[in-house]
């Protein structure tokens, strides 16, 4: 039963991503098209349809992406090419995939200090894996929790989780 259900979920995610892209293209709105392409890349990558995920990755015009979409694009690119590198039988492409993966991580790291919430999440996430200043991230998170009235309860939960994890890294119990 689980296998049937998971196959249905995978098929639904891919179908939804394709339908969203068709509707976005019909609207003529570049932002909606970019958003739909990012969703399609994510759905294809998450379901293991890597050839179509890479085709979608290559079709995205990064000059049309908003700052939030750029963060999503580089985050998904990093995940996609990390997954591809873990697959057997890709030695011919391993160097290419590694370069793309490292470039995406470098771009994410460059975006870490943006004022956007995505930038804050990225900064804290990088610090949580040892790629940044954990104490600085704790201060930025605390500031946002105290002064950013636009945070949703979902954003607050993520920030509290990251803050807790970072406190564990630096050894503070406050």
mmCIF file of C-alpha atoms in Angstrom:
data_model
loop_
_atom_site.group_PDB
_atom_site.id
_atom_site.type_symbol
_atom_site.label_atom_id
_atom_site.label_comp_id
_atom_site.label_asym_id
_atom_site.label_seq_id
_atom_site.Cartn_x
_atom_site.Cartn_y
_atom_site.Cartn_z
ATOM 1 C CA UNK A 1 0.000 0.000 0.000
ATOM 2 C CA UNK A 2 2.827 2.406 0.871
ATOM 3 C CA UNK A 3 4.503 1.825 -2.507
ATOM 4 C CA UNK A 4 1.257 2.602 -4.336
ATOM 5 C CA UNK A 5 0.707 5.738 -2.266
ATOM 6 C CA UNK A 6 4.260 7.041 -2.710
ATOM 7 C CA UNK A 7 4.047 6.493 -6.487
ATOM 8 C CA UNK A 8 0.772 8.437 -6.537
ATOM 9 C CA UNK A 9 2.401 11.281 -4.560
ATOM 10 C CA UNK A 10 5.384 11.377 -6.947
ATOM 11 C CA UNK A 11 3.168 11.365 -10.035
ATOM 12 C CA UNK A 12 0.958 14.086 -8.533
ATOM 13 C CA UNK A 13 3.931 16.319 -7.690
ATOM 14 C CA UNK A 14 5.337 16.035 -11.198
ATOM 15 C CA UNK A 15 1.930 16.588 -12.817
ATOM 16 C CA UNK A 16 1.240 19.616 -10.600
ATOM 17 C CA UNK A 17 4.648 21.112 -11.459
ATOM 18 C CA UNK A 18 4.060 20.674 -15.198
ATOM 19 C CA UNK A 19 0.531 22.116 -14.989
ATOM 20 C CA UNK A 20 1.735 25.111 -12.969
ATOM 21 C CA UNK A 21 4.401 25.773 -15.601
ATOM 22 C CA UNK A 22 1.854 25.603 -18.437
ATOM 23 C CA UNK A 23 -0.417 28.080 -16.649
ATOM 24 C CA UNK A 24 2.487 30.410 -15.832
ATOM 25 C CA UNK A 25 3.645 30.442 -19.448
ATOM 26 C CA UNK A 26 0.099 31.153 -20.607
ATOM 27 C CA UNK A 27 -0.028 34.149 -18.255
ATOM 28 C CA UNK A 28 3.112 35.665 -19.791
ATOM 29 C CA UNK A 29 4.336 36.657 -16.325
ATOM 30 C CA UNK A 30 8.112 36.023 -16.059
ATOM 31 C CA UNK A 31 8.015 35.860 -12.267
ATOM 32 C CA UNK A 32 5.320 33.170 -12.325
ATOM 33 C CA UNK A 33 7.236 31.232 -14.985
ATOM 34 C CA UNK A 34 10.412 31.352 -12.894
ATOM 35 C CA UNK A 35 8.487 30.228 -9.816
ATOM 36 C CA UNK A 36 6.928 27.351 -11.759
ATOM 37 C CA UNK A 37 10.306 26.289 -13.179
ATOM 38 C CA UNK A 38 11.776 26.276 -9.663
ATOM 39 C CA UNK A 39 8.867 24.119 -8.456
ATOM 40 C CA UNK A 40 9.342 21.765 -11.402
ATOM 41 C CA UNK A 41 13.099 21.492 -10.773
ATOM 42 C CA UNK A 42 12.410 20.747 -7.122
ATOM 43 C CA UNK A 43 9.721 18.133 -7.881
ATOM 44 C CA UNK A 44 11.873 16.369 -10.471
ATOM 45 C CA UNK A 45 14.937 16.382 -8.242
ATOM 46 C CA UNK A 46 13.038 15.200 -5.158
ATOM 47 C CA UNK A 47 11.493 12.334 -7.083
ATOM 48 C CA UNK A 48 14.744 11.215 -8.704
ATOM 49 C CA UNK A 49 13.897 12.342 -12.241
ATOM 50 C CA UNK A 50 17.323 13.897 -12.569
ATOM 51 C CA UNK A 51 17.502 14.240 -16.360
ATOM 52 C CA UNK A 52 14.371 16.402 -16.424
ATOM 53 C CA UNK A 53 15.533 18.267 -13.291
ATOM 54 C CA UNK A 54 18.820 19.159 -15.017
ATOM 55 C CA UNK A 55 16.956 20.161 -18.206
ATOM 56 C CA UNK A 56 14.760 22.446 -16.105
ATOM 57 C CA UNK A 57 17.823 23.833 -14.284
ATOM 58 C CA UNK A 58 19.413 24.664 -17.639
ATOM 59 C CA UNK A 59 16.229 26.355 -18.901
ATOM 60 C CA UNK A 60 15.987 28.889 -16.073
ATOM 61 C CA UNK A 61 17.004 32.441 -17.001
ATOM 62 C CA UNK A 62 18.620 33.591 -13.754
ATOM 63 C CA UNK A 63 18.427 37.245 -14.822
ATOM 64 C CA UNK A 64 14.639 37.066 -14.369
ATOM 65 C CA UNK A 65 14.757 35.678 -10.822
ATOM 66 C CA UNK A 66 13.760 37.811 -7.834
ATOM 67 C CA UNK A 67 16.155 37.817 -4.830
ATOM 68 C CA UNK A 68 14.059 35.181 -3.056
ATOM 69 C CA UNK A 69 13.894 33.082 -6.211
ATOM 70 C CA UNK A 70 17.681 33.335 -6.634
ATOM 71 C CA UNK A 71 18.182 31.966 -3.159
ATOM 72 C CA UNK A 72 15.749 29.131 -3.933
ATOM 73 C CA UNK A 73 17.450 28.489 -7.288
ATOM 74 C CA UNK A 74 20.939 28.177 -5.824
ATOM 75 C CA UNK A 75 19.682 26.128 -2.880
ATOM 76 C CA UNK A 76 17.896 23.698 -5.211
ATOM 77 C CA UNK A 77 20.873 23.635 -7.586
ATOM 78 C CA UNK A 78 23.141 22.678 -4.699
ATOM 79 C CA UNK A 79 20.730 19.902 -3.660
ATOM 80 C CA UNK A 80 20.236 18.599 -7.196
ATOM 81 C CA UNK A 81 23.928 18.363 -8.026
ATOM 82 C CA UNK A 82 24.743 16.934 -4.600
ATOM 83 C CA UNK A 83 22.220 14.172 -5.339
ATOM 84 C CA UNK A 84 23.641 13.635 -8.818
ATOM 85 C CA UNK A 85 27.153 13.289 -7.438
ATOM 86 C CA UNK A 86 25.964 10.597 -5.039
ATOM 87 C CA UNK A 87 24.641 8.479 -7.925
ATOM 88 C CA UNK A 88 26.731 5.668 -9.344
ATOM 89 C CA UNK A 89 27.711 5.855 -12.976
ATOM 90 C CA UNK A 90 28.360 9.600 -13.284
ATOM 91 C CA UNK A 91 32.189 9.664 -13.341
ATOM 92 C CA UNK A 92 32.207 11.428 -16.736
ATOM 93 C CA UNK A 93 30.168 14.290 -15.329
ATOM 94 C CA UNK A 94 31.500 14.298 -11.756
ATOM 95 C CA UNK A 95 33.857 17.268 -12.311
ATOM 96 C CA UNK A 96 31.125 19.291 -14.022
ATOM 97 C CA UNK A 97 28.627 18.492 -11.250
ATOM 98 C CA UNK A 98 31.150 19.361 -8.544
ATOM 99 C CA UNK A 99 31.837 22.758 -10.159
ATOM 100 C CA UNK A 100 28.115 23.540 -10.402
ATOM 101 C CA UNK A 101 27.535 22.392 -6.809
ATOM 102 C CA UNK A 102 30.450 24.470 -5.478
ATOM 103 C CA UNK A 103 29.348 27.500 -7.494
ATOM 104 C CA UNK A 104 25.829 27.233 -6.065
ATOM 105 C CA UNK A 105 27.192 26.970 -2.516
ATOM 106 C CA UNK A 106 29.450 29.973 -3.119
ATOM 107 C CA UNK A 107 26.475 32.016 -4.385
ATOM 108 C CA UNK A 108 24.417 30.976 -1.362
ATOM 109 C CA UNK A 109 27.245 31.990 0.903
ATOM 110 C CA UNK A 110 27.511 35.380 -0.855
ATOM 111 C CA UNK A 111 23.775 35.916 -0.349
ATOM 112 C CA UNK A 112 23.933 35.107 3.367
ATOM 113 C CA UNK A 113 24.112 38.725 4.514
ATOM 114 C CA UNK A 114 21.170 40.037 2.559
ATOM 115 C CA UNK A 115 18.435 41.727 4.536
ATOM 116 C CA UNK A 116 15.873 39.205 3.355
ATOM 117 C CA UNK A 117 14.500 36.490 5.580
ATOM 118 C CA UNK A 118 15.894 33.921 3.144
ATOM 119 C CA UNK A 119 19.336 35.441 3.681
ATOM 120 C CA UNK A 120 18.913 35.121 7.428
ATOM 121 C CA UNK A 121 17.849 31.485 7.092
ATOM 122 C CA UNK A 122 20.840 30.814 4.852
ATOM 123 C CA UNK A 123 23.297 32.526 7.205
ATOM 124 C CA UNK A 124 22.030 30.539 10.164
ATOM 125 C CA UNK A 125 21.918 27.283 8.198
ATOM 126 C CA UNK A 126 25.510 27.722 7.018
ATOM 127 C CA UNK A 127 26.622 28.504 10.565
ATOM 128 C CA UNK A 128 24.817 25.390 11.779
ATOM 129 C CA UNK A 129 27.025 23.238 9.527
ATOM 130 C CA UNK A 130 30.229 25.071 10.435
ATOM 131 C CA UNK A 131 30.351 27.448 7.460
ATOM 132 C CA UNK A 132 29.820 30.728 9.262
ATOM 133 C CA UNK A 133 29.806 32.688 12.488
ATOM 134 C CA UNK A 134 27.295 31.030 14.819
ATOM 135 C CA UNK A 135 27.362 33.823 17.413
ATOM 136 C CA UNK A 136 26.671 36.481 14.768
ATOM 137 C CA UNK A 137 23.761 34.405 13.440
ATOM 138 C CA UNK A 138 22.312 34.084 16.948
ATOM 139 C CA UNK A 139 22.363 37.877 17.328
ATOM 140 C CA UNK A 140 20.697 38.415 13.926
ATOM 141 C CA UNK A 141 18.033 35.820 14.700
ATOM 142 C CA UNK A 142 17.320 37.333 18.116
ATOM 143 C CA UNK A 143 17.021 40.798 16.584
ATOM 144 C CA UNK A 144 14.504 39.543 14.009
ATOM 145 C CA UNK A 145 12.496 37.661 16.612
ATOM 146 C CA UNK A 146 12.255 40.799 18.756
ATOM 147 C CA UNK A 147 11.754 43.464 16.071
ATOM 148 C CA UNK A 148 10.366 41.935 12.871
ATOM 149 C CA UNK A 149 6.575 42.052 13.187
ATOM 150 C CA UNK A 150 6.074 40.536 9.736
ATOM 151 C CA UNK A 151 7.403 37.099 10.760
ATOM 152 C CA UNK A 152 4.809 34.382 10.461
ATOM 153 C CA UNK A 153 4.500 31.722 13.150
ATOM 154 C CA UNK A 154 6.173 29.333 10.699
ATOM 155 C CA UNK A 155 9.165 31.678 10.264
ATOM 156 C CA UNK A 156 9.398 32.142 14.035
ATOM 157 C CA UNK A 157 9.423 28.373 14.592
ATOM 158 C CA UNK A 158 12.254 27.930 12.084
ATOM 159 C CA UNK A 159 14.252 30.776 13.615
ATOM 160 C CA UNK A 160 13.800 29.429 17.151
ATOM 161 C CA UNK A 161 14.930 26.000 15.951
ATOM 162 C CA UNK A 162 18.019 27.427 14.235
ATOM 163 C CA UNK A 163 18.791 29.589 17.249
ATOM 164 C CA UNK A 164 18.562 26.584 19.564
ATOM 165 C CA UNK A 165 20.827 24.561 17.287
ATOM 166 C CA UNK A 166 23.363 27.397 17.112
ATOM 167 C CA UNK A 167 23.377 27.767 20.895
ATOM 168 C CA UNK A 168 24.222 24.073 21.031
ATOM 169 C CA UNK A 169 27.203 24.704 18.745
ATOM 170 C CA UNK A 170 28.602 27.641 20.697
ATOM 171 C CA UNK A 171 27.885 26.028 24.054
ATOM 172 C CA UNK A 172 25.676 28.765 25.512
ATOM 173 C CA UNK A 173 22.587 27.801 27.464
ATOM 174 C CA UNK A 174 20.974 31.273 27.578
#
